[in-house]
Amino acid sequence: MLTDHRIDATRLLQRLDDLAQHGAREDGGVSRLALTDADKAGRDQVVTWMRALGLEVTVDAIGNIHGLRAGRSKGPPVMTGSHIDTVRAGGRYDGNYGVLAGLEVVETLNDAGLTTEHPLCVSVFTGEEGARFAPDMLGSLVFVGALALETALAIRDAEGCVLGEELARIGYAGDTPVGHTPVHRYVELHIEQGPVLEAEGVTIGAVRDLQGISWQELELAGQANHAGTTPMQLRHDAGYAAAAVATFLRELTKTLGGDQLATCGVIELQPNLINVIPSHARMTVDLRNTDEASLQRAEAELARFLAELQEAEGVTIATRRLARFEPVVFDADVHAVVRRAAEGLGYSVRDMTSGAGHDAQMLARICPSAMIFVPSVGGISHNPAEHTEPAELEAGANVLLRTMLELDAQS
Ligand SMILES: [Zn+2]
């Protein structure tokens, strides 16, 4: 029976360990920003493993790495994958786990001498984190044709380095055309990066949808003045206005209810002195919802509040959109396959919404897709302390194996 096969957890854990040495931090975390020397070293390691497993390795023009295992037919592959870039002070599982579990699936099938009907593909997408080159999920965005290659190659990091030049510098400006590649099914295994699975003692999350994200930057301009001599009714206090926006956001989540999330992560004041009314404030707003209509309502409510605030406080507020992704509903059938695979292996499973963005949301634009989550201890990620228990890493990879085999069986 195909379903009798199990991955080798020792091998998977060893590869996770080995890959974490590239860009290793003293605190046990990993710093492997996209297209740095550390990223190149990590990529070289993954490509070496892919070749050793007999995969046909191609690198496309945005630097995505694809390792193809031939099937009985030559049609579109069952694809899995993720990313190996990290944030500046990241962990060893985010992204890496999905890629290396994909290699483990391949090695398990190699050991068993099994050939699937469709080819299998393990992909490493460029610059998922967006921590060096924005936007995030860049490689998969170009792969599905949602961002032009030329535009992506011209993006600069904070130091002014050009993405295309960095890609060439590390030897990953590939010669394979990017995008418009037919894919049969896509499934991505990832750590949850949140606390839900651990809190409920559940091993596997069958991810059925992914929150929409709306990012804005607000510049508020008022008038600096003396904190002792300026009467309250004559102030144009950009600091107060920024605080009012932050408070409004929390109230908004209560009014809208449901899945609405709102975060003000940055407030910077000028001149930032104890006895001066702030003249300027720069702040960010992060709105998320699984429902597009609700997310639009949250954006509209915020816009209405900002208009009122300008009027009432005599400040001007300029808004700039930093990112906007609609919520994604994953394919119901692929999601059901993940659930069945987890149940068939005897693991506890629950349906989930992803609170974070992932390459899978881009792949969902071109083929039936879904995701598998495993618990994150303490819900911690984007942090050297990121951890998932070995038994759960093993469970997730086994669910990935069975899911890919079942998706392969679908015509
Ligand atoms: Zn990730």
mmCIF file of C-alpha atoms and ligand atoms in Angstrom:
data_model
loop_
_atom_site.group_PDB
_atom_site.id
_atom_site.type_symbol
_atom_site.label_atom_id
_atom_site.label_comp_id
_atom_site.label_asym_id
_atom_site.label_seq_id
_atom_site.Cartn_x
_atom_site.Cartn_y
_atom_site.Cartn_z
ATOM 1 C CA MET A 1 0.000 0.000 0.000
ATOM 2 C CA LEU A 2 1.216 3.505 -0.862
ATOM 3 C CA THR A 3 -0.107 4.686 2.487
ATOM 4 C CA ASP A 4 2.219 2.396 4.459
ATOM 5 C CA HIS A 5 5.254 4.562 3.756
ATOM 6 C CA ARG A 6 6.697 6.865 6.421
ATOM 7 C CA ILE A 7 9.363 9.532 6.232
ATOM 8 C CA ASP A 8 12.670 9.195 8.113
ATOM 9 C CA ALA A 9 12.549 11.772 10.918
ATOM 10 C CA THR A 10 16.256 11.486 11.764
ATOM 11 C CA ARG A 11 17.191 12.393 8.195
ATOM 12 C CA LEU A 12 14.760 15.334 8.143
ATOM 13 C CA LEU A 13 16.037 16.705 11.468
ATOM 14 C CA GLN A 14 19.633 16.355 10.290
ATOM 15 C CA ARG A 15 18.941 18.389 7.155
ATOM 16 C CA LEU A 16 17.154 21.072 9.224
ATOM 17 C CA ASP A 17 20.245 21.209 11.423
ATOM 18 C CA ASP A 18 22.643 21.361 8.474
ATOM 19 C CA LEU A 19 20.725 24.103 6.667
ATOM 20 C CA ALA A 20 20.555 26.148 9.906
ATOM 21 C CA GLN A 21 24.372 26.347 9.894
ATOM 22 C CA HIS A 22 24.232 28.758 6.942
ATOM 23 C CA GLY A 23 23.664 32.187 8.427
ATOM 24 C CA ALA A 24 23.711 30.687 11.934
ATOM 25 C CA ARG A 25 23.443 33.154 14.824
ATOM 26 C CA GLU A 26 25.091 32.642 18.189
ATOM 27 C CA ASP A 27 21.688 32.463 19.887
ATOM 28 C CA GLY A 28 20.692 29.422 17.798
ATOM 29 C CA GLY A 29 18.660 31.411 15.294
ATOM 30 C CA VAL A 30 19.303 32.030 11.613
ATOM 31 C CA SER A 31 19.972 35.240 9.700
ATOM 32 C CA ARG A 32 19.626 34.507 6.000
ATOM 33 C CA LEU A 33 18.183 37.551 4.273
ATOM 34 C CA ALA A 34 17.273 37.034 0.607
ATOM 35 C CA LEU A 35 20.157 37.063 -1.896
ATOM 36 C CA THR A 36 22.908 37.552 0.689
ATOM 37 C CA ASP A 37 26.005 35.331 0.861
ATOM 38 C CA ALA A 38 24.253 33.279 3.554
ATOM 39 C CA ASP A 39 21.251 32.781 1.265
ATOM 40 C CA LYS A 40 23.613 31.659 -1.511
ATOM 41 C CA ALA A 41 25.224 29.122 0.848
ATOM 42 C CA GLY A 42 21.804 27.806 1.894
ATOM 43 C CA ARG A 43 20.674 27.574 -1.743
ATOM 44 C CA ASP A 44 23.874 25.747 -2.733
ATOM 45 C CA GLN A 45 23.251 23.236 0.069
ATOM 46 C CA VAL A 46 19.652 22.600 -1.020
ATOM 47 C CA VAL A 47 20.681 22.218 -4.694
ATOM 48 C CA THR A 48 23.387 19.718 -3.685
ATOM 49 C CA TRP A 49 20.784 17.666 -1.821
ATOM 50 C CA MET A 50 18.338 17.891 -4.742
ATOM 51 C CA ARG A 51 20.964 16.594 -7.203
ATOM 52 C CA ALA A 52 21.973 13.796 -4.810
ATOM 53 C CA LEU A 53 18.307 12.722 -4.718
ATOM 54 C CA GLY A 54 18.255 12.560 -8.509
ATOM 55 C CA LEU A 55 16.063 15.616 -8.996
ATOM 56 C CA GLU A 56 16.356 17.622 -12.205
ATOM 57 C CA VAL A 57 17.240 21.089 -10.895
ATOM 58 C CA THR A 58 16.290 24.280 -12.729
ATOM 59 C CA VAL A 59 16.601 27.886 -11.592
ATOM 60 C CA ASP A 60 14.186 30.384 -13.104
ATOM 61 C CA ALA A 61 14.820 34.032 -13.951
ATOM 62 C CA ILE A 62 13.683 35.295 -10.512
ATOM 63 C CA GLY A 63 15.920 32.730 -8.774
ATOM 64 C CA ASN A 64 13.235 30.232 -7.736
ATOM 65 C CA ILE A 65 14.788 26.745 -7.534
ATOM 66 C CA HIS A 66 12.738 23.797 -8.799
ATOM 67 C CA GLY A 67 13.727 20.161 -8.211
ATOM 68 C CA LEU A 68 11.725 17.831 -10.443
ATOM 69 C CA ARG A 69 11.255 14.092 -9.882
ATOM 70 C CA ALA A 70 9.968 12.372 -13.023
ATOM 71 C CA GLY A 71 6.581 10.685 -13.019
ATOM 72 C CA ARG A 72 5.105 8.053 -15.327
ATOM 73 C CA SER A 73 3.465 10.880 -17.289
ATOM 74 C CA LYS A 74 5.059 14.118 -18.426
ATOM 75 C CA GLY A 75 2.173 16.387 -17.375
ATOM 76 C CA PRO A 76 2.086 19.161 -14.770
ATOM 77 C CA PRO A 77 3.686 18.221 -11.421
ATOM 78 C CA VAL A 78 2.293 17.868 -7.934
ATOM 79 C CA MET A 79 4.279 20.668 -6.330
ATOM 80 C CA THR A 80 5.351 21.384 -2.784
ATOM 81 C CA GLY A 81 7.762 23.990 -1.538
ATOM 82 C CA SER A 82 8.340 27.084 0.522
ATOM 83 C CA HIS A 83 11.290 29.434 1.100
ATOM 84 C CA ILE A 84 14.683 29.375 2.792
ATOM 85 C CA ASP A 85 15.210 33.106 3.257
ATOM 86 C CA THR A 86 14.661 34.323 6.823
ATOM 87 C CA VAL A 87 14.089 37.625 8.588
ATOM 88 C CA ARG A 88 17.228 39.279 10.043
ATOM 89 C CA ALA A 89 16.886 37.450 13.361
ATOM 90 C CA GLY A 90 14.859 34.425 12.377
ATOM 91 C CA GLY A 91 14.421 30.803 13.330
ATOM 92 C CA ARG A 92 15.392 27.552 11.642
ATOM 93 C CA TYR A 93 11.925 26.224 10.733
ATOM 94 C CA ASP A 94 10.002 29.013 9.015
ATOM 95 C CA GLY A 95 10.058 28.071 5.321
ATOM 96 C CA ASN A 96 13.041 25.730 5.615
ATOM 97 C CA TYR A 97 10.860 23.008 7.103
ATOM 98 C CA GLY A 98 8.508 22.957 4.103
ATOM 99 C CA VAL A 99 11.371 22.697 1.605
ATOM 100 C CA LEU A 100 13.270 19.999 3.515
ATOM 101 C CA ALA A 101 10.128 17.974 4.221
ATOM 102 C CA GLY A 102 9.590 18.034 0.438
ATOM 103 C CA LEU A 103 13.079 16.559 -0.047
ATOM 104 C CA GLU A 104 12.304 13.981 2.628
ATOM 105 C CA VAL A 105 9.156 12.954 0.712
ATOM 106 C CA VAL A 106 11.310 12.493 -2.396
ATOM 107 C CA GLU A 107 13.923 10.422 -0.563
ATOM 108 C CA THR A 108 11.211 8.248 1.015
ATOM 109 C CA LEU A 109 9.778 7.503 -2.438
ATOM 110 C CA ASN A 110 13.282 6.896 -3.833
ATOM 111 C CA ASP A 111 13.986 4.376 -1.045
ATOM 112 C CA ALA A 112 10.688 2.615 -1.737
ATOM 113 C CA GLY A 113 11.366 2.551 -5.489
ATOM 114 C CA LEU A 114 8.039 4.246 -6.166
ATOM 115 C CA THR A 115 7.246 6.260 -9.277
ATOM 116 C CA THR A 116 4.234 8.559 -9.137
ATOM 117 C CA GLU A 117 1.893 9.211 -12.057
ATOM 118 C CA HIS A 118 2.612 12.974 -12.143
ATOM 119 C CA PRO A 119 6.087 14.395 -11.744
ATOM 120 C CA LEU A 120 6.748 15.775 -8.252
ATOM 121 C CA CYS A 121 8.348 19.171 -7.800
ATOM 122 C CA VAL A 122 10.031 20.650 -4.721
ATOM 123 C CA SER A 123 10.395 24.419 -5.107
ATOM 124 C CA VAL A 124 12.306 27.084 -3.199
ATOM 125 C CA PHE A 125 10.762 30.506 -3.775
ATOM 126 C CA THR A 126 12.941 33.628 -3.730
ATOM 127 C CA GLY A 127 12.511 36.300 -1.077
ATOM 128 C CA GLU A 128 9.341 35.169 0.695
ATOM 129 C CA GLU A 129 9.961 37.209 3.830
ATOM 130 C CA GLY A 130 10.200 40.610 2.172
ATOM 131 C CA ALA A 131 12.683 41.492 4.914
ATOM 132 C CA ARG A 132 15.279 42.733 2.411
ATOM 133 C CA PHE A 133 13.391 43.260 -0.857
ATOM 134 C CA ALA A 134 9.685 44.205 -0.616
ATOM 135 C CA PRO A 135 7.093 42.956 -1.348
ATOM 136 C CA ASP A 136 7.069 39.658 0.503
ATOM 137 C CA MET A 137 6.262 36.408 -1.372
ATOM 138 C CA LEU A 138 8.149 37.948 -4.274
ATOM 139 C CA GLY A 139 9.394 34.800 -6.028
ATOM 140 C CA SER A 140 6.006 33.112 -6.001
ATOM 141 C CA LEU A 141 4.303 36.364 -7.039
ATOM 142 C CA VAL A 142 6.454 36.486 -10.180
ATOM 143 C CA PHE A 143 6.045 32.712 -10.678
ATOM 144 C CA VAL A 144 2.251 33.022 -10.977
ATOM 145 C CA GLY A 145 2.538 36.053 -13.275
ATOM 146 C CA ALA A 146 1.153 38.583 -10.775
ATOM 147 C CA LEU A 147 4.327 40.719 -10.766
ATOM 148 C CA ALA A 148 6.340 41.437 -13.931
ATOM 149 C CA LEU A 149 9.849 39.978 -13.926
ATOM 150 C CA GLU A 150 11.432 43.287 -15.029
ATOM 151 C CA THR A 151 9.679 45.146 -12.191
ATOM 152 C CA ALA A 152 10.854 42.580 -9.640
ATOM 153 C CA LEU A 153 14.463 42.597 -10.885
ATOM 154 C CA ALA A 154 14.597 46.406 -10.490
ATOM 155 C CA ILE A 155 13.522 46.428 -6.812
ATOM 156 C CA ARG A 156 16.097 47.922 -4.438
ATOM 157 C CA ASP A 157 16.823 47.128 -0.808
ATOM 158 C CA ALA A 158 17.339 49.778 1.901
ATOM 159 C CA GLU A 159 21.011 50.123 0.918
ATOM 160 C CA GLY A 160 20.138 50.654 -2.737
ATOM 161 C CA CYS A 161 21.258 47.210 -3.946
ATOM 162 C CA VAL A 162 19.298 46.092 -7.014
ATOM 163 C CA LEU A 163 17.574 42.703 -6.761
ATOM 164 C CA GLY A 164 18.565 41.551 -10.258
ATOM 165 C CA GLU A 165 22.223 42.402 -9.625
ATOM 166 C CA GLU A 166 22.237 40.604 -6.293
ATOM 167 C CA LEU A 167 20.614 37.572 -7.915
ATOM 168 C CA ALA A 168 23.400 37.495 -10.534
ATOM 169 C CA ARG A 169 26.091 38.138 -7.907
ATOM 170 C CA ILE A 170 25.129 34.990 -5.952
ATOM 171 C CA GLY A 171 24.772 32.946 -9.154
ATOM 172 C CA TYR A 172 20.994 32.468 -9.055
ATOM 173 C CA ALA A 173 19.838 34.549 -12.021
ATOM 174 C CA GLY A 174 18.557 31.393 -13.682
ATOM 175 C CA ASP A 175 18.015 30.749 -17.364
ATOM 176 C CA THR A 176 14.594 29.092 -17.153
ATOM 177 C CA PRO A 177 11.645 31.373 -18.012
ATOM 178 C CA VAL A 178 9.589 32.192 -14.942
ATOM 179 C CA GLY A 179 5.834 31.891 -14.675
ATOM 180 C CA HIS A 180 2.939 30.400 -16.580
ATOM 181 C CA THR A 181 4.159 26.916 -15.673
ATOM 182 C CA PRO A 182 1.171 24.564 -15.312
ATOM 183 C CA VAL A 183 0.986 22.946 -11.866
ATOM 184 C CA HIS A 184 -1.347 20.006 -11.109
ATOM 185 C CA ARG A 185 -1.753 20.650 -7.345
ATOM 186 C CA TYR A 186 0.244 22.620 -4.750
ATOM 187 C CA VAL A 187 0.523 21.822 -1.053
ATOM 188 C CA GLU A 188 2.837 23.640 1.378
ATOM 189 C CA LEU A 189 3.893 22.442 4.816
ATOM 190 C CA HIS A 190 4.764 25.208 7.294
ATOM 191 C CA ILE A 191 5.016 25.911 10.999
ATOM 192 C CA GLU A 192 1.875 27.638 12.282
ATOM 193 C CA GLN A 193 3.690 30.758 13.556
ATOM 194 C CA GLY A 194 0.810 31.192 15.995
ATOM 195 C CA PRO A 195 -0.344 29.621 19.281
ATOM 196 C CA VAL A 196 -3.575 27.842 18.308
ATOM 197 C CA LEU A 197 -2.433 24.253 17.640
ATOM 198 C CA GLU A 198 -0.232 24.123 20.741
ATOM 199 C CA ALA A 199 -2.932 25.650 22.956
ATOM 200 C CA GLU A 200 -5.458 23.044 21.811
ATOM 201 C CA GLY A 201 -3.027 20.138 21.809
ATOM 202 C CA VAL A 202 -3.700 19.455 18.114
ATOM 203 C CA THR A 203 -0.888 18.134 15.884
ATOM 204 C CA ILE A 204 -1.992 19.106 12.365
ATOM 205 C CA GLY A 205 -3.687 22.212 11.013
ATOM 206 C CA ALA A 206 -5.541 21.752 7.719
ATOM 207 C CA VAL A 207 -5.355 25.307 6.411
ATOM 208 C CA ARG A 208 -8.534 26.231 4.612
ATOM 209 C CA ASP A 209 -8.040 29.975 4.137
ATOM 210 C CA LEU A 210 -5.646 32.852 4.644
ATOM 211 C CA GLN A 211 -6.301 36.339 5.922
ATOM 212 C CA GLY A 212 -6.340 39.370 3.663
ATOM 213 C CA ILE A 213 -3.819 42.052 4.600
ATOM 214 C CA SER A 214 -4.072 45.820 4.317
ATOM 215 C CA TRP A 215 -0.976 47.870 5.229
ATOM 216 C CA GLN A 216 -0.944 51.666 5.292
ATOM 217 C CA GLU A 217 1.508 54.294 6.408
ATOM 218 C CA LEU A 218 0.060 57.514 7.852
ATOM 219 C CA GLU A 219 1.885 60.850 7.985
ATOM 220 C CA LEU A 220 0.211 63.273 10.382
ATOM 221 C CA ALA A 221 1.247 66.923 10.346
ATOM 222 C CA GLY A 222 0.263 69.453 13.027
ATOM 223 C CA GLN A 223 2.158 72.292 14.649
ATOM 224 C CA ALA A 224 4.979 72.156 17.191
ATOM 225 C CA ASN A 225 4.454 74.502 20.108
ATOM 226 C CA HIS A 226 5.166 75.092 23.795
ATOM 227 C CA ALA A 227 3.570 72.485 26.108
ATOM 228 C CA GLY A 228 3.062 75.095 28.858
ATOM 229 C CA THR A 229 1.795 78.139 27.032
ATOM 230 C CA THR A 230 -0.435 76.689 24.319
ATOM 231 C CA PRO A 231 -4.087 76.315 25.446
ATOM 232 C CA MET A 232 -5.585 72.906 24.734
ATOM 233 C CA GLN A 233 -8.207 74.197 22.263
ATOM 234 C CA LEU A 234 -5.534 75.908 20.154
ATOM 235 C CA ARG A 235 -3.300 72.880 19.647
ATOM 236 C CA HIS A 236 -2.683 70.947 16.430
ATOM 237 C CA ASP A 237 -1.178 67.935 18.129
ATOM 238 C CA ALA A 238 0.045 65.263 15.707
ATOM 239 C CA GLY A 239 1.005 63.010 18.632
ATOM 240 C CA TYR A 240 -2.480 63.099 20.099
ATOM 241 C CA ALA A 241 -3.973 62.421 16.661
ATOM 242 C CA ALA A 242 -1.718 59.377 16.209
ATOM 243 C CA ALA A 243 -2.732 58.030 19.603
ATOM 244 C CA ALA A 244 -6.396 58.607 18.718
ATOM 245 C CA VAL A 245 -5.932 56.505 15.546
ATOM 246 C CA ALA A 246 -4.337 53.681 17.558
ATOM 247 C CA THR A 247 -7.230 53.758 20.045
ATOM 248 C CA PHE A 248 -9.789 53.890 17.240
ATOM 249 C CA LEU A 249 -8.273 50.755 15.660
ATOM 250 C CA ARG A 250 -8.811 48.746 18.847
ATOM 251 C CA GLU A 251 -12.406 49.992 19.098
ATOM 252 C CA LEU A 252 -12.939 49.143 15.421
ATOM 253 C CA THR A 253 -12.120 45.467 16.026
ATOM 254 C CA LYS A 254 -14.790 45.414 18.756
ATOM 255 C CA THR A 255 -17.421 47.069 16.539
ATOM 256 C CA LEU A 256 -16.716 44.901 13.513
ATOM 257 C CA GLY A 257 -16.137 41.761 15.566
ATOM 258 C CA GLY A 258 -15.627 38.465 13.779
ATOM 259 C CA ASP A 259 -12.096 37.943 12.534
ATOM 260 C CA GLN A 260 -11.088 41.590 12.260
ATOM 261 C CA LEU A 261 -7.542 42.299 13.488
ATOM 262 C CA ALA A 262 -5.930 45.732 13.706
ATOM 263 C CA THR A 263 -2.405 46.678 14.758
ATOM 264 C CA CYS A 264 -0.527 49.932 15.015
ATOM 265 C CA GLY A 265 3.087 48.734 15.059
ATOM 266 C CA VAL A 266 4.928 52.018 14.519
ATOM 267 C CA ILE A 267 4.418 55.500 15.939
ATOM 268 C CA GLU A 268 7.281 57.976 15.536
ATOM 269 C CA LEU A 269 6.894 61.529 16.800
ATOM 270 C CA GLN A 270 8.716 64.732 15.961
ATOM 271 C CA PRO A 271 10.398 66.526 17.569
ATOM 272 C CA ASN A 272 9.934 63.842 20.268
ATOM 273 C CA LEU A 273 10.595 66.094 23.248
ATOM 274 C CA ILE A 274 8.876 66.183 26.634
ATOM 275 C CA ASN A 275 7.766 69.811 26.553
ATOM 276 C CA VAL A 276 6.930 70.238 22.871
ATOM 277 C CA ILE A 277 3.604 69.439 21.226
ATOM 278 C CA PRO A 278 4.466 66.982 18.406
ATOM 279 C CA SER A 279 4.408 68.558 14.960
ATOM 280 C CA HIS A 280 4.624 65.283 13.030
ATOM 281 C CA ALA A 281 3.780 61.642 13.509
ATOM 282 C CA ARG A 282 4.479 58.696 11.241
ATOM 283 C CA MET A 283 2.525 55.552 11.996
ATOM 284 C CA THR A 284 1.569 52.257 10.414
ATOM 285 C CA VAL A 285 -1.758 50.443 10.292
ATOM 286 C CA ASP A 286 -2.049 46.685 9.745
ATOM 287 C CA LEU A 287 -5.622 45.449 9.110
ATOM 288 C CA ARG A 288 -6.404 41.756 8.536
ATOM 289 C CA ASN A 289 -9.568 39.802 7.894
ATOM 290 C CA THR A 290 -10.526 36.502 6.270
ATOM 291 C CA ASP A 291 -13.451 38.214 4.539
ATOM 292 C CA GLU A 292 -12.762 40.757 1.775
ATOM 293 C CA ALA A 293 -16.006 42.718 2.285
ATOM 294 C CA SER A 294 -15.283 43.073 6.010
ATOM 295 C CA LEU A 295 -11.699 44.139 5.308
ATOM 296 C CA GLN A 296 -12.961 46.804 2.919
ATOM 297 C CA ARG A 297 -15.420 47.971 5.576
ATOM 298 C CA ALA A 298 -12.588 48.290 8.110
ATOM 299 C CA GLU A 299 -10.580 50.361 5.601
ATOM 300 C CA ALA A 300 -13.611 52.585 4.928
ATOM 301 C CA GLU A 301 -14.308 53.102 8.649
ATOM 302 C CA LEU A 302 -10.681 54.084 9.197
ATOM 303 C CA ALA A 303 -10.805 56.557 6.281
ATOM 304 C CA ARG A 304 -13.976 58.130 7.718
ATOM 305 C CA PHE A 305 -12.338 58.444 11.158
ATOM 306 C CA LEU A 306 -9.213 60.049 9.677
ATOM 307 C CA ALA A 307 -11.340 62.660 7.853
ATOM 308 C CA GLU A 308 -13.143 63.542 11.106
ATOM 309 C CA LEU A 309 -9.865 63.682 13.021
ATOM 310 C CA GLN A 310 -8.281 66.083 10.512
ATOM 311 C CA GLU A 311 -11.256 68.392 10.894
ATOM 312 C CA ALA A 312 -11.431 68.224 14.692
ATOM 313 C CA GLU A 313 -7.716 68.569 15.452
ATOM 314 C CA GLY A 314 -6.562 70.827 12.624
ATOM 315 C CA VAL A 315 -3.967 68.313 11.476
ATOM 316 C CA THR A 316 -3.394 66.977 7.974
ATOM 317 C CA ILE A 317 -3.195 63.233 7.423
ATOM 318 C CA ALA A 318 -1.630 61.675 4.313
ATOM 319 C CA THR A 319 -2.027 57.932 3.754
ATOM 320 C CA ARG A 320 0.160 55.659 1.653
ATOM 321 C CA ARG A 321 -0.635 52.038 0.851
ATOM 322 C CA LEU A 322 2.268 49.698 1.600
ATOM 323 C CA ALA A 323 0.647 46.337 0.815
ATOM 324 C CA ARG A 324 -2.765 44.934 0.000
ATOM 325 C CA PHE A 325 -3.571 41.256 -0.438
ATOM 326 C CA GLU A 326 -7.113 39.915 -0.632
ATOM 327 C CA PRO A 327 -8.048 36.967 1.587
ATOM 328 C CA VAL A 328 -7.456 33.583 -0.026
ATOM 329 C CA VAL A 329 -9.779 30.610 0.221
ATOM 330 C CA PHE A 330 -7.815 27.450 -0.500
ATOM 331 C CA ASP A 331 -9.160 24.640 -2.662
ATOM 332 C CA ALA A 332 -11.806 22.671 -0.738
ATOM 333 C CA ASP A 333 -10.717 19.379 -2.249
ATOM 334 C CA VAL A 334 -6.998 19.776 -1.506
ATOM 335 C CA HIS A 335 -7.935 20.890 2.011
ATOM 336 C CA ALA A 336 -10.065 17.739 2.407
ATOM 337 C CA VAL A 337 -7.138 15.591 1.230
ATOM 338 C CA VAL A 338 -4.926 17.125 3.941
ATOM 339 C CA ARG A 339 -7.568 16.397 6.592
ATOM 340 C CA ARG A 340 -7.997 12.812 5.417
ATOM 341 C CA ALA A 341 -4.231 12.270 5.326
ATOM 342 C CA ALA A 342 -3.863 13.489 8.920
ATOM 343 C CA GLU A 343 -6.811 11.422 10.135
ATOM 344 C CA GLY A 344 -5.585 8.346 8.250
ATOM 345 C CA LEU A 345 -2.246 8.608 10.022
ATOM 346 C CA GLY A 346 -3.985 8.906 13.401
ATOM 347 C CA TYR A 347 -3.012 12.532 14.085
ATOM 348 C CA SER A 348 -5.373 15.057 15.645
ATOM 349 C CA VAL A 349 -6.365 17.692 13.091
ATOM 350 C CA ARG A 350 -8.342 20.938 13.002
ATOM 351 C CA ASP A 351 -9.288 23.372 10.245
ATOM 352 C CA MET A 352 -7.364 26.625 10.371
ATOM 353 C CA THR A 353 -6.990 30.099 8.949
ATOM 354 C CA SER A 354 -3.465 31.288 8.273
ATOM 355 C CA GLY A 355 -2.739 34.581 9.951
ATOM 356 C CA ALA A 356 0.504 35.008 8.005
ATOM 357 C CA GLY A 357 1.176 35.286 4.285
ATOM 358 C CA HIS A 358 2.712 32.314 2.440
ATOM 359 C CA ASP A 359 3.833 31.343 -1.061
ATOM 360 C CA ALA A 360 0.792 29.007 -1.187
ATOM 361 C CA GLN A 361 -1.529 32.017 -1.462
ATOM 362 C CA MET A 362 0.173 32.948 -4.732
ATOM 363 C CA LEU A 363 0.154 29.383 -6.079
ATOM 364 C CA ALA A 364 -3.586 29.270 -5.278
ATOM 365 C CA ARG A 365 -4.045 31.701 -8.187
ATOM 366 C CA ILE A 366 -2.901 29.129 -10.741
ATOM 367 C CA CYS A 367 -3.774 25.697 -9.314
ATOM 368 C CA PRO A 368 -5.767 23.950 -6.558
ATOM 369 C CA SER A 369 -3.724 24.557 -3.396
ATOM 370 C CA ALA A 370 -3.809 24.230 0.395
ATOM 371 C CA MET A 371 -1.448 24.170 3.372
ATOM 372 C CA ILE A 372 -0.506 21.949 6.302
ATOM 373 C CA PHE A 373 0.466 23.507 9.652
ATOM 374 C CA VAL A 374 2.307 22.010 12.630
ATOM 375 C CA PRO A 375 2.455 23.649 16.095
ATOM 376 C CA SER A 376 4.869 26.451 16.991
ATOM 377 C CA VAL A 377 5.942 26.258 20.647
ATOM 378 C CA GLY A 378 4.651 29.375 22.388
ATOM 379 C CA GLY A 379 3.311 30.571 19.031
ATOM 380 C CA ILE A 380 6.733 32.169 18.474
ATOM 381 C CA SER A 381 8.250 32.772 15.034
ATOM 382 C CA HIS A 382 10.441 35.324 13.240
ATOM 383 C CA ASN A 383 12.587 34.851 16.314
ATOM 384 C CA PRO A 384 15.636 32.672 17.105
ATOM 385 C CA ALA A 385 13.476 30.997 19.780
ATOM 386 C CA GLU A 386 11.187 29.541 17.089
ATOM 387 C CA HIS A 387 10.688 25.834 17.862
ATOM 388 C CA THR A 388 8.589 22.838 16.849
ATOM 389 C CA GLU A 389 8.901 19.469 18.596
ATOM 390 C CA PRO A 390 10.627 16.725 16.526
ATOM 391 C CA ALA A 391 7.593 14.413 16.758
ATOM 392 C CA GLU A 392 5.434 17.146 15.249
ATOM 393 C CA LEU A 393 7.957 17.863 12.491
ATOM 394 C CA GLU A 394 7.805 14.158 11.696
ATOM 395 C CA ALA A 395 3.992 14.121 11.760
ATOM 396 C CA GLY A 396 3.736 17.077 9.370
ATOM 397 C CA ALA A 397 6.151 15.508 6.885
ATOM 398 C CA ASN A 398 4.192 12.248 6.940
ATOM 399 C CA VAL A 399 0.982 14.181 6.251
ATOM 400 C CA LEU A 400 2.779 15.926 3.369
ATOM 401 C CA LEU A 401 3.872 12.555 1.944
ATOM 402 C CA ARG A 402 0.401 11.061 2.072
ATOM 403 C CA THR A 403 -1.230 14.250 0.771
ATOM 404 C CA MET A 404 1.116 14.392 -2.226
ATOM 405 C CA LEU A 405 0.472 10.728 -3.044
ATOM 406 C CA GLU A 406 -3.282 11.244 -2.889
ATOM 407 C CA LEU A 407 -3.105 14.430 -5.012
ATOM 408 C CA ASP A 408 -0.996 12.472 -7.496
ATOM 409 C CA ALA A 409 -3.825 9.956 -7.803
ATOM 410 C CA GLN A 410 -6.254 12.704 -8.832
ATOM 411 C CA SER A 411 -6.561 13.264 -12.565
HETATM 412 ZN ZN ZN B 1 7.495 31.251 5.976
#
